[in-house]
Amino acid sequence: QVHLAESGGGSVQTGGSLRLSCEASGNSRSDYPSMAWFRQAPGKEREKVAGIGKLGFLKYADSVRGRFTISKDDANDTLYLQMNNLKPEDTAMYYCAADGRRDAWLHEEQFMYWGQGTQVTVSS
């Protein structure tokens, strides 16, 4: 079992920045080679914002490419999402997710493990 705990959400104005963190604990890091950040706004479908594979390959949603950066610190089992130039449409609950499938970060929407989420609110 993998436990994921997000932090770093908050309220910012348009153009501001936030850095989300996700601390993983439980199974060995090799048991979940794929990690990702998802978000879900009220009344909207969940969206995969960014994914990262074991070797550091990255994938971003078109809506955040160039503004968000996903990264990981394997030594500390922590996943990050640096969010710059935030917009009101970025307002959502952000979730950290992990999966045992090697390519889930690239192809999958249904991940095995999920955090509780952290709220990001961007005001105009």
PDB file of C-alpha atoms in Angstrom:
ATOM      1  CA  GLN A   1       0.000   0.000   0.000  1.00  0.00           C
ATOM      2  CA  VAL A   2       1.206   3.496  -0.843  1.00  0.00           C
ATOM      3  CA  HIS A   3       0.156   6.560   1.113  1.00  0.00           C
ATOM      4  CA  LEU A   4       0.282   9.934  -0.619  1.00  0.00           C
ATOM      5  CA  ALA A   5       0.013  13.262   1.196  1.00  0.00           C
ATOM      6  CA  GLU A   6      -0.257  16.535  -0.722  1.00  0.00           C
ATOM      7  CA  SER A   7       0.537  19.994   0.587  1.00  0.00           C
ATOM      8  CA  GLY A   8       1.181  23.485  -0.725  1.00  0.00           C
ATOM      9  CA  GLY A   9      -2.223  24.503  -2.000  1.00  0.00           C
ATOM     10  CA  GLY A  10      -3.695  27.897  -1.273  1.00  0.00           C
ATOM     11  CA  SER A  11      -5.194  31.062  -2.701  1.00  0.00           C
ATOM     12  CA  VAL A  12      -3.306  33.326  -5.075  1.00  0.00           C
ATOM     13  CA  GLN A  13      -4.075  36.052  -7.567  1.00  0.00           C
ATOM     14  CA  THR A  14      -3.807  35.693 -11.313  1.00  0.00           C
ATOM     15  CA  GLY A  15      -0.168  35.495 -12.332  1.00  0.00           C
ATOM     16  CA  GLY A  16       0.949  34.127  -8.987  1.00  0.00           C
ATOM     17  CA  SER A  17       2.815  30.906  -8.229  1.00  0.00           C
ATOM     18  CA  LEU A  18       2.402  27.903  -5.971  1.00  0.00           C
ATOM     19  CA  ARG A  19       4.438  24.782  -5.384  1.00  0.00           C
ATOM     20  CA  LEU A  20       2.615  21.601  -4.528  1.00  0.00           C
ATOM     21  CA  SER A  21       4.358  18.725  -2.770  1.00  0.00           C
ATOM     22  CA  CYS A  22       3.361  15.095  -2.421  1.00  0.00           C
ATOM     23  CA  GLU A  23       5.112  12.875   0.087  1.00  0.00           C
ATOM     24  CA  ALA A  24       4.886   9.157  -0.589  1.00  0.00           C
ATOM     25  CA  SER A  25       5.251   6.443   2.016  1.00  0.00           C
ATOM     26  CA  GLY A  26       4.609   2.738   2.309  1.00  0.00           C
ATOM     27  CA  ASN A  27       5.816   0.449  -0.445  1.00  0.00           C
ATOM     28  CA  SER A  28       9.187   0.642  -2.110  1.00  0.00           C
ATOM     29  CA  ARG A  29       9.541   3.432  -4.642  1.00  0.00           C
ATOM     30  CA  SER A  30      10.126   0.806  -7.329  1.00  0.00           C
ATOM     31  CA  ASP A  31       6.559  -0.419  -6.770  1.00  0.00           C
ATOM     32  CA  TYR A  32       5.118   2.748  -8.278  1.00  0.00           C
ATOM     33  CA  PRO A  33       7.302   3.907 -11.185  1.00  0.00           C
ATOM     34  CA  SER A  34       4.612   6.252 -12.507  1.00  0.00           C
ATOM     35  CA  MET A  35       3.442   9.389 -10.721  1.00  0.00           C
ATOM     36  CA  ALA A  36       1.207  12.223 -11.782  1.00  0.00           C
ATOM     37  CA  TRP A  37      -0.758  15.262 -10.743  1.00  0.00           C
ATOM     38  CA  PHE A  38      -4.457  15.456 -11.515  1.00  0.00           C
ATOM     39  CA  ARG A  39      -6.975  18.195 -10.856  1.00  0.00           C
ATOM     40  CA  GLN A  40     -10.722  18.433 -10.686  1.00  0.00           C
ATOM     41  CA  ALA A  41     -12.809  21.567 -10.612  1.00  0.00           C
ATOM     42  CA  PRO A  42     -16.464  21.568  -9.485  1.00  0.00           C
ATOM     43  CA  GLY A  43     -18.709  20.307 -12.261  1.00  0.00           C
ATOM     44  CA  LYS A  44     -15.795  19.275 -14.473  1.00  0.00           C
ATOM     45  CA  GLU A  45     -14.100  15.997 -15.277  1.00  0.00           C
ATOM     46  CA  ARG A  46     -10.824  15.084 -13.659  1.00  0.00           C
ATOM     47  CA  GLU A  47      -7.818  16.129 -15.744  1.00  0.00           C
ATOM     48  CA  LYS A  48      -4.302  14.744 -15.726  1.00  0.00           C
ATOM     49  CA  VAL A  49      -2.138  17.823 -15.421  1.00  0.00           C
ATOM     50  CA  ALA A  50       1.323  16.276 -15.580  1.00  0.00           C
ATOM     51  CA  GLY A  51       2.947  12.863 -15.395  1.00  0.00           C
ATOM     52  CA  ILE A  52       6.458  11.637 -14.726  1.00  0.00           C
ATOM     53  CA  GLY A  53       8.004   8.239 -15.291  1.00  0.00           C
ATOM     54  CA  LYS A  54      10.706   6.367 -13.433  1.00  0.00           C
ATOM     55  CA  LEU A  55      13.450   7.658 -15.735  1.00  0.00           C
ATOM     56  CA  GLY A  56      12.206  11.218 -15.545  1.00  0.00           C
ATOM     57  CA  PHE A  57      10.262  11.419 -18.796  1.00  0.00           C
ATOM     58  CA  LEU A  58       7.516  14.034 -18.589  1.00  0.00           C
ATOM     59  CA  LYS A  59       4.099  14.714 -20.035  1.00  0.00           C
ATOM     60  CA  TYR A  60       1.944  17.816 -19.634  1.00  0.00           C
ATOM     61  CA  ALA A  61      -1.610  18.728 -20.472  1.00  0.00           C
ATOM     62  CA  ASP A  62      -1.820  21.404 -23.150  1.00  0.00           C
ATOM     63  CA  SER A  63      -3.587  23.677 -20.689  1.00  0.00           C
ATOM     64  CA  VAL A  64      -0.543  23.907 -18.407  1.00  0.00           C
ATOM     65  CA  ARG A  65       2.437  23.311 -20.673  1.00  0.00           C
ATOM     66  CA  GLY A  66       4.985  26.085 -20.265  1.00  0.00           C
ATOM     67  CA  ARG A  67       3.548  27.189 -16.923  1.00  0.00           C
ATOM     68  CA  PHE A  68       3.700  24.063 -14.733  1.00  0.00           C
ATOM     69  CA  THR A  69       6.709  21.859 -14.005  1.00  0.00           C
ATOM     70  CA  ILE A  70       6.532  18.388 -12.494  1.00  0.00           C
ATOM     71  CA  SER A  71       9.574  16.974 -10.726  1.00  0.00           C
ATOM     72  CA  LYS A  72      10.480  14.338  -8.187  1.00  0.00           C
ATOM     73  CA  ASP A  73      13.015  13.733  -5.477  1.00  0.00           C
ATOM     74  CA  ASP A  74      13.420   9.980  -5.311  1.00  0.00           C
ATOM     75  CA  ALA A  75      15.731  10.179  -2.316  1.00  0.00           C
ATOM     76  CA  ASN A  76      12.953  11.758  -0.276  1.00  0.00           C
ATOM     77  CA  ASP A  77      10.001  10.087  -2.042  1.00  0.00           C
ATOM     78  CA  THR A  78       8.505  13.441  -2.862  1.00  0.00           C
ATOM     79  CA  LEU A  79       6.724  14.647  -5.996  1.00  0.00           C
ATOM     80  CA  TYR A  80       6.419  18.344  -6.824  1.00  0.00           C
ATOM     81  CA  LEU A  81       4.351  20.555  -9.071  1.00  0.00           C
ATOM     82  CA  GLN A  82       5.641  24.071  -9.595  1.00  0.00           C
ATOM     83  CA  MET A  83       2.823  26.223 -10.920  1.00  0.00           C
ATOM     84  CA  ASN A  84       3.629  29.628 -12.387  1.00  0.00           C
ATOM     85  CA  ASN A  85       1.525  32.279 -14.088  1.00  0.00           C
ATOM     86  CA  LEU A  86      -1.606  30.853 -12.513  1.00  0.00           C
ATOM     87  CA  LYS A  87      -4.976  31.606 -14.043  1.00  0.00           C
ATOM     88  CA  PRO A  88      -8.511  31.480 -12.613  1.00  0.00           C
ATOM     89  CA  GLU A  89      -9.173  28.385 -14.730  1.00  0.00           C
ATOM     90  CA  ASP A  90      -6.451  26.586 -12.754  1.00  0.00           C
ATOM     91  CA  THR A  91      -8.716  26.677  -9.709  1.00  0.00           C
ATOM     92  CA  ALA A  92      -9.344  23.080  -8.652  1.00  0.00           C
ATOM     93  CA  MET A  93      -8.581  20.367  -6.166  1.00  0.00           C
ATOM     94  CA  TYR A  94      -5.181  18.945  -7.052  1.00  0.00           C
ATOM     95  CA  TYR A  95      -4.410  15.288  -6.457  1.00  0.00           C
ATOM     96  CA  CYS A  96      -1.170  13.349  -6.402  1.00  0.00           C
ATOM     97  CA  ALA A  97      -1.355   9.831  -7.843  1.00  0.00           C
ATOM     98  CA  ALA A  98       0.964   6.850  -8.178  1.00  0.00           C
ATOM     99  CA  ASP A  99       0.749   3.628 -10.146  1.00  0.00           C
ATOM    100  CA  GLY A 100       2.633   0.375 -10.460  1.00  0.00           C
ATOM    101  CA  ARG A 101       2.440   0.297 -14.256  1.00  0.00           C
ATOM    102  CA  ARG A 102       5.557   1.530 -15.963  1.00  0.00           C
ATOM    103  CA  ASP A 103       3.764   3.666 -18.569  1.00  0.00           C
ATOM    104  CA  ALA A 104       0.800   4.873 -16.540  1.00  0.00           C
ATOM    105  CA  TRP A 105       2.311   8.347 -16.322  1.00  0.00           C
ATOM    106  CA  LEU A 106       1.986   8.570 -20.111  1.00  0.00           C
ATOM    107  CA  HIS A 107      -1.180   6.672 -21.010  1.00  0.00           C
ATOM    108  CA  GLU A 108      -3.391   6.086 -17.996  1.00  0.00           C
ATOM    109  CA  GLU A 109      -6.098   8.090 -16.274  1.00  0.00           C
ATOM    110  CA  GLN A 110      -7.004   5.518 -13.603  1.00  0.00           C
ATOM    111  CA  PHE A 111      -4.167   5.318 -11.112  1.00  0.00           C
ATOM    112  CA  MET A 112      -3.771   2.816  -8.293  1.00  0.00           C
ATOM    113  CA  TYR A 113      -3.019   5.192  -5.425  1.00  0.00           C
ATOM    114  CA  TRP A 114      -4.376   8.657  -4.675  1.00  0.00           C
ATOM    115  CA  GLY A 115      -3.814  11.383  -2.138  1.00  0.00           C
ATOM    116  CA  GLN A 116      -6.585  13.348  -0.435  1.00  0.00           C
ATOM    117  CA  GLY A 117      -5.996  16.457  -2.501  1.00  0.00           C
ATOM    118  CA  THR A 118      -5.025  20.059  -1.900  1.00  0.00           C
ATOM    119  CA  GLN A 119      -7.123  23.033  -2.984  1.00  0.00           C
ATOM    120  CA  VAL A 120      -5.765  25.669  -5.338  1.00  0.00           C
ATOM    121  CA  THR A 121      -7.786  28.843  -5.831  1.00  0.00           C
ATOM    122  CA  VAL A 122      -6.770  31.570  -8.269  1.00  0.00           C
ATOM    123  CA  SER A 123      -8.636  34.859  -8.159  1.00  0.00           C
ATOM    124  CA  SER A 124      -8.779  37.423 -10.933  1.00  0.00           C
TER     125      SER A 124
END
